[in-house]
Short mmCIF file of C-alpha atoms in Angstrom, two decimals:
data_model
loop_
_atom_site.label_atom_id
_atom_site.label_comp_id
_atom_site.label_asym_id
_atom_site.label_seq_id
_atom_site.Cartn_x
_atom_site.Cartn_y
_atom_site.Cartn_z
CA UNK A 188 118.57 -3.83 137.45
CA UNK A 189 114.86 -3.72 137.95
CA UNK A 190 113.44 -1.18 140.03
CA UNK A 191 110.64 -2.22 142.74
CA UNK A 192 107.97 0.60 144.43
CA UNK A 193 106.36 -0.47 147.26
CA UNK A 194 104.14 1.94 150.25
CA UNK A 195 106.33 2.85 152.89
CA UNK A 196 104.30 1.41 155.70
CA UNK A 197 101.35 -0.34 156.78
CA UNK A 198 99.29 -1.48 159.59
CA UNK A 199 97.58 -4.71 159.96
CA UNK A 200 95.99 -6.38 163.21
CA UNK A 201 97.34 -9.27 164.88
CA UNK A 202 96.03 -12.50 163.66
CA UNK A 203 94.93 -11.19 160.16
CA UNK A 204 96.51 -11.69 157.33
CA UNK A 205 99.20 -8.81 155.72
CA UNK A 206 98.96 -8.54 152.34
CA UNK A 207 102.09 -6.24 151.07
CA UNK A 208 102.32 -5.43 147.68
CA UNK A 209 105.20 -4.87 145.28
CA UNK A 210 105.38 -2.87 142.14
CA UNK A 211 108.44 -3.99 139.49
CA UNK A 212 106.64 -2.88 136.10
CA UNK A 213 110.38 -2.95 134.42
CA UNK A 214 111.15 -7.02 135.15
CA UNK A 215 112.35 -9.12 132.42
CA UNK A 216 111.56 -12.23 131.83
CA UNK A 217 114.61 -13.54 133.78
CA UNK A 218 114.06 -12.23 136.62
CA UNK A 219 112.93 -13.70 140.12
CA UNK A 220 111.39 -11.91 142.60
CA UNK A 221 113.30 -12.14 145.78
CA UNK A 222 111.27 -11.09 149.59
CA UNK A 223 113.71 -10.13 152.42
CA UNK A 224 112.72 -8.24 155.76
CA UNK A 225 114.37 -6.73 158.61
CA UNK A 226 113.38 -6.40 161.95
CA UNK A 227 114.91 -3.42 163.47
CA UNK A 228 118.37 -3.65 164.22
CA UNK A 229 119.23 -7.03 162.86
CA UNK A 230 120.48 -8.70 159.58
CA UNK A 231 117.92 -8.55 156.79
CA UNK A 232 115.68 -12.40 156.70
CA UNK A 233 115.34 -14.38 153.15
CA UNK A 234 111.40 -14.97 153.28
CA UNK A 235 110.93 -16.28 149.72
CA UNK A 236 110.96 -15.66 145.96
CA UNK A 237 109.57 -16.87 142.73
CA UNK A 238 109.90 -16.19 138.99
CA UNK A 239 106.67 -17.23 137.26
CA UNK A 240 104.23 -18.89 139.38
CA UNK A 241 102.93 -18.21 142.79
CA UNK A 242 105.18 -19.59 145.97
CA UNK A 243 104.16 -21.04 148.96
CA UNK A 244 106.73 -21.67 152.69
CA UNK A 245 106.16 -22.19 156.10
CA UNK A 246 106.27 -18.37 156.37
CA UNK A 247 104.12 -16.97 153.56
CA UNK A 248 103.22 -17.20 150.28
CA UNK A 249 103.99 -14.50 147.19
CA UNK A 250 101.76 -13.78 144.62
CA UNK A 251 103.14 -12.93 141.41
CA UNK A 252 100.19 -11.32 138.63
CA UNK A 253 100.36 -13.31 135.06
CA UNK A 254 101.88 -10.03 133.80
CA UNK A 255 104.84 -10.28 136.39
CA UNK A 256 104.72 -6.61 136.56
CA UNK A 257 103.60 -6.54 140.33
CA UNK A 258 103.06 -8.97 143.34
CA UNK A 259 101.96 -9.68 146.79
CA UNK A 260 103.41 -11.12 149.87
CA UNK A 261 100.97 -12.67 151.94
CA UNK A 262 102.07 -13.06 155.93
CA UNK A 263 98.42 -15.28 156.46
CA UNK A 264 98.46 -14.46 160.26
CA UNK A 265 100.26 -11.68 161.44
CA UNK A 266 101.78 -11.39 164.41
CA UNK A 267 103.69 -9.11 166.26
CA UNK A 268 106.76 -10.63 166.05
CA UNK A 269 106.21 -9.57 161.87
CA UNK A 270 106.70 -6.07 162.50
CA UNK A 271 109.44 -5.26 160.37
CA UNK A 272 110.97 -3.17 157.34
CA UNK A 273 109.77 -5.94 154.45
CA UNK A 274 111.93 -5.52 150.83
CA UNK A 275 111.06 -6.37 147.69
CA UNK A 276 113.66 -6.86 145.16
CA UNK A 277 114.35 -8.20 141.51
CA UNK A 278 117.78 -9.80 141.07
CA UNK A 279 118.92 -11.01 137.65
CA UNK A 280 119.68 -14.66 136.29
CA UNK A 281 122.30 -14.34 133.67
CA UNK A 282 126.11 -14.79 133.09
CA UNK A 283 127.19 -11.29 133.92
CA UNK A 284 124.92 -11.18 137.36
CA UNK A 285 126.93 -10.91 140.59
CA UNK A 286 124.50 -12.21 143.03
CA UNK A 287 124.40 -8.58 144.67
CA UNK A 288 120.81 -7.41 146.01
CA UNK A 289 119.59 -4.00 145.70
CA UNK A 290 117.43 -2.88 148.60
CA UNK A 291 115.04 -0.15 148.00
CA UNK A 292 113.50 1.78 151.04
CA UNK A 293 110.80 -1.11 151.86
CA UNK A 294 108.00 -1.16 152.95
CA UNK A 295 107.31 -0.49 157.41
CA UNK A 296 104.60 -3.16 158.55
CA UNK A 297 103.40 -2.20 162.33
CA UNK A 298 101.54 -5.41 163.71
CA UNK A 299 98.74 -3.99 166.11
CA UNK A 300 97.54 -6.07 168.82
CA UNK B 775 124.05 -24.66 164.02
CA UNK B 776 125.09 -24.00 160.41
CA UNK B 777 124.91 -19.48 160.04
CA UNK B 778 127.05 -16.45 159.67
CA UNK B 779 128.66 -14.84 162.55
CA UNK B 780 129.73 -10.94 162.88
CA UNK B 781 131.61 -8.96 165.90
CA UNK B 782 131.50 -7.82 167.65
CA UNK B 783 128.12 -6.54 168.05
CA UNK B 784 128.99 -3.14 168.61
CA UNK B 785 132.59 -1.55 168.01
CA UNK B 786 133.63 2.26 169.08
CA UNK B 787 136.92 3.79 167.47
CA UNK B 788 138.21 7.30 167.07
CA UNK B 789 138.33 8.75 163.85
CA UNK B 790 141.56 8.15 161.94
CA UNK B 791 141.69 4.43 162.94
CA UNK B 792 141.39 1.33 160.75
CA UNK B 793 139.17 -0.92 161.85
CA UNK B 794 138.40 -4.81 161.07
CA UNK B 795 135.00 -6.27 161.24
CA UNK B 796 134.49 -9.78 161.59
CA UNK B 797 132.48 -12.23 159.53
CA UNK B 798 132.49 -16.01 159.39
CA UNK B 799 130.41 -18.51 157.87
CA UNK B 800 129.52 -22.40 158.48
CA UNK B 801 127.13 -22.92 155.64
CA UNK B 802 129.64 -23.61 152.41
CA UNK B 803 128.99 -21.01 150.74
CA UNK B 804 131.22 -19.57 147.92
CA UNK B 805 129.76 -16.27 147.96
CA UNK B 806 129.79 -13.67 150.26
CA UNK B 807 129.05 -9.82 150.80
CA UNK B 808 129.63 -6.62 152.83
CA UNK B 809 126.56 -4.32 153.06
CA UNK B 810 126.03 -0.60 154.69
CA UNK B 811 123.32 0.77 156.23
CA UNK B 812 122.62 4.06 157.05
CA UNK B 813 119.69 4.84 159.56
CA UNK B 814 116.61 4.85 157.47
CA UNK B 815 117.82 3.39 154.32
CA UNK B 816 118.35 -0.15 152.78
CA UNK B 817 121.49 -1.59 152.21
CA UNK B 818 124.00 -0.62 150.21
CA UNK B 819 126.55 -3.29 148.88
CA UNK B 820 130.50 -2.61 149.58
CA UNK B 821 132.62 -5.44 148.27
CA UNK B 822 131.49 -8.82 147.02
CA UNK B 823 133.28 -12.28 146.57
CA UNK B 824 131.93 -14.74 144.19
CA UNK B 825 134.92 -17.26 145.04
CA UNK B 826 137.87 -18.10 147.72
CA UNK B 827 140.96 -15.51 146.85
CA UNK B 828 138.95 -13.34 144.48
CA UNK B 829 136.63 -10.05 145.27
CA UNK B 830 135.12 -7.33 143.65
CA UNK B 831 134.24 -4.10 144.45
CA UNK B 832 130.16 -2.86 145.23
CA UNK B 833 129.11 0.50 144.56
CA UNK B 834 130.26 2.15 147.39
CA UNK B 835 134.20 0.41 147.96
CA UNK B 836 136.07 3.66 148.73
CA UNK B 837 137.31 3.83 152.11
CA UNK B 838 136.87 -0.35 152.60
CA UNK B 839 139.35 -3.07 151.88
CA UNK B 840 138.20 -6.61 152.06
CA UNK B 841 140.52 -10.04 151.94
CA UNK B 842 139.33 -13.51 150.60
CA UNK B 843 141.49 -15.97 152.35
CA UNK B 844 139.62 -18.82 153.59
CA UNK B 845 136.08 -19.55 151.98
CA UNK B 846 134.46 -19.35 155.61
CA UNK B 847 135.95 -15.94 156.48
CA UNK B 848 135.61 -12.54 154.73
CA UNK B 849 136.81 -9.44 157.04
CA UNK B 850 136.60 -5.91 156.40
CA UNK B 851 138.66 -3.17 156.90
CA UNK B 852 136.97 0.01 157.46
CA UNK B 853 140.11 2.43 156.83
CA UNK B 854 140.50 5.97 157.95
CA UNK B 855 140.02 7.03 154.12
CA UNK B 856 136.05 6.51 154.90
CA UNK B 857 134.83 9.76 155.62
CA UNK B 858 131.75 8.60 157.24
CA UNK B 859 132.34 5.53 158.54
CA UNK B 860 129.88 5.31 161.30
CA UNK B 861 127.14 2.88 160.04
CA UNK B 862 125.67 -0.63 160.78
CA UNK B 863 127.63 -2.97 158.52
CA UNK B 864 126.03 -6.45 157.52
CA UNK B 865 127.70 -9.40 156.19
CA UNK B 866 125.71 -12.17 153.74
CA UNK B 867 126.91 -15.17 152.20
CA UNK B 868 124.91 -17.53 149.46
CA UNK B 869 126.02 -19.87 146.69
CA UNK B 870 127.63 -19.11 143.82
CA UNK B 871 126.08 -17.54 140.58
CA UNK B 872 127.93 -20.19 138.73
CA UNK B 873 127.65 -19.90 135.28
CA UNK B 874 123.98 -19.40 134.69
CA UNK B 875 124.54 -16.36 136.74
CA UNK B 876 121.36 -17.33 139.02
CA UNK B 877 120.97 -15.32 141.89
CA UNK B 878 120.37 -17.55 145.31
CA UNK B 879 118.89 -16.34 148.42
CA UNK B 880 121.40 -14.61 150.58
CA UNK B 881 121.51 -15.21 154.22
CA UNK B 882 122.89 -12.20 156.59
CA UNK B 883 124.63 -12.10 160.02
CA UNK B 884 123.30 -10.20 162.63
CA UNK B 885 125.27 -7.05 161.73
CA UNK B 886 128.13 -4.94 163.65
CA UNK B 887 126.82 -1.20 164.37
CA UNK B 888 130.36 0.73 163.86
CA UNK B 889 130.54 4.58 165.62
CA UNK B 890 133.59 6.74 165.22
CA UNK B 891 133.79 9.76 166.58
#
């Protein structure tokens, strides 16, 4: 599987926009890019993912670069409620692929009033 | 509401006792997954089940057992053969691979925090 690096926190003020960015320099071309967080001590939250092009929900939008070797998840108004662990992760499409994620440390984004 | 339920919320057992966690699911899916976490880290997968009466191991099985009886339910047994069983443990379900082998987004209950002492 695809490894992802990402910073392991960040700080952004309430009502701005958090831009977190993802690293996955080793993805192949069939694989998406998948956006979970966590707030502390629940279940991890499906926020979005995309394969080629850039993404857009009611909860943000993901950027991926034409290379697909890194991209950004945009929260476009942060608020506090978005403080949470945020994971980036590659998952596979192909006949042998389980469906299983693999969570990497993430990346800690504080919300500051 | 259509989700995935876990409990309890928090469970307390001495060591040397098997212990099942709950999970149940309303939202059809054929998939489901048992997950460990370990303060500070991300998740690490236990057992998987792509499909009613069938599972596979994850990369860290030892210790767990896991049945497949009904598509809605998928309990775990944490077993006294886990030698560090204290943990928060989070259940996920999602469709199918299927064929293609696509991966679909997987959606998580709100997790049972397990202490043994």
């Amino acid at each position: 599987d695809a490894k992802t690096t990402q910073p392991p926190s960040m700080d952004c003020a309430e009502g701005r926009a958090a831009n977190l960015p993802c690293n996955h320099s080793t993805i192949s071309g069939n694989e998406y890019v998948y956006w979970y967080r966590q707030i502390h001590s629940q279940g991890p939250q499906y926020i979005i993912h995309g394969l080629k092009n850039n993404e857009t929900n009611e909860m943000a939008s993901l950027i991926i670069t034409e290379d697909r070797k890194s991209s950004t998840l945009i929260l476009p108004h942060a608020t506090l409620r978005d403080t949470a662990v945020y994971y980036c992760i590659v998952s596979q499409t192909n006949s042998g692929n389980t469906g299983k994620l693999i969570f990497g440390q993430g990346t800690t984004l504080q919300v500051k009033p | 509401d259509g989700g995935i339920t876990q409990s309890p919320k928090y469970l307390f057992r001495k060591e040397g006792q098997n212990v099942t966690l709950s999970c149940e699911q309303n939202l059809n899916h054929d998939a489901m997954y048992w997950y460990r976490q370990d303060p500070g880290q991300g998740l690490r997968l236990i057992y998987y089940s792509q499909i009613v009466n069938d599972f596979q191991k994850g990369d860290i099985a030892e210790g767990y057992s896991v049945s497949r009886e009904k598509k809605e339910s998928f309990p775990l047994t944490v077993t006294s053969a886990q030698k560090n069983p204290t943990a928060f443990y989070l259940c996920a379900s999602s469709k199918a691979s299927g064929n293609l082998g696509r991966s679909y987004e997987q959606y998580f209950g709100p997790g049972t925090r397990l202490t043994v002492t």
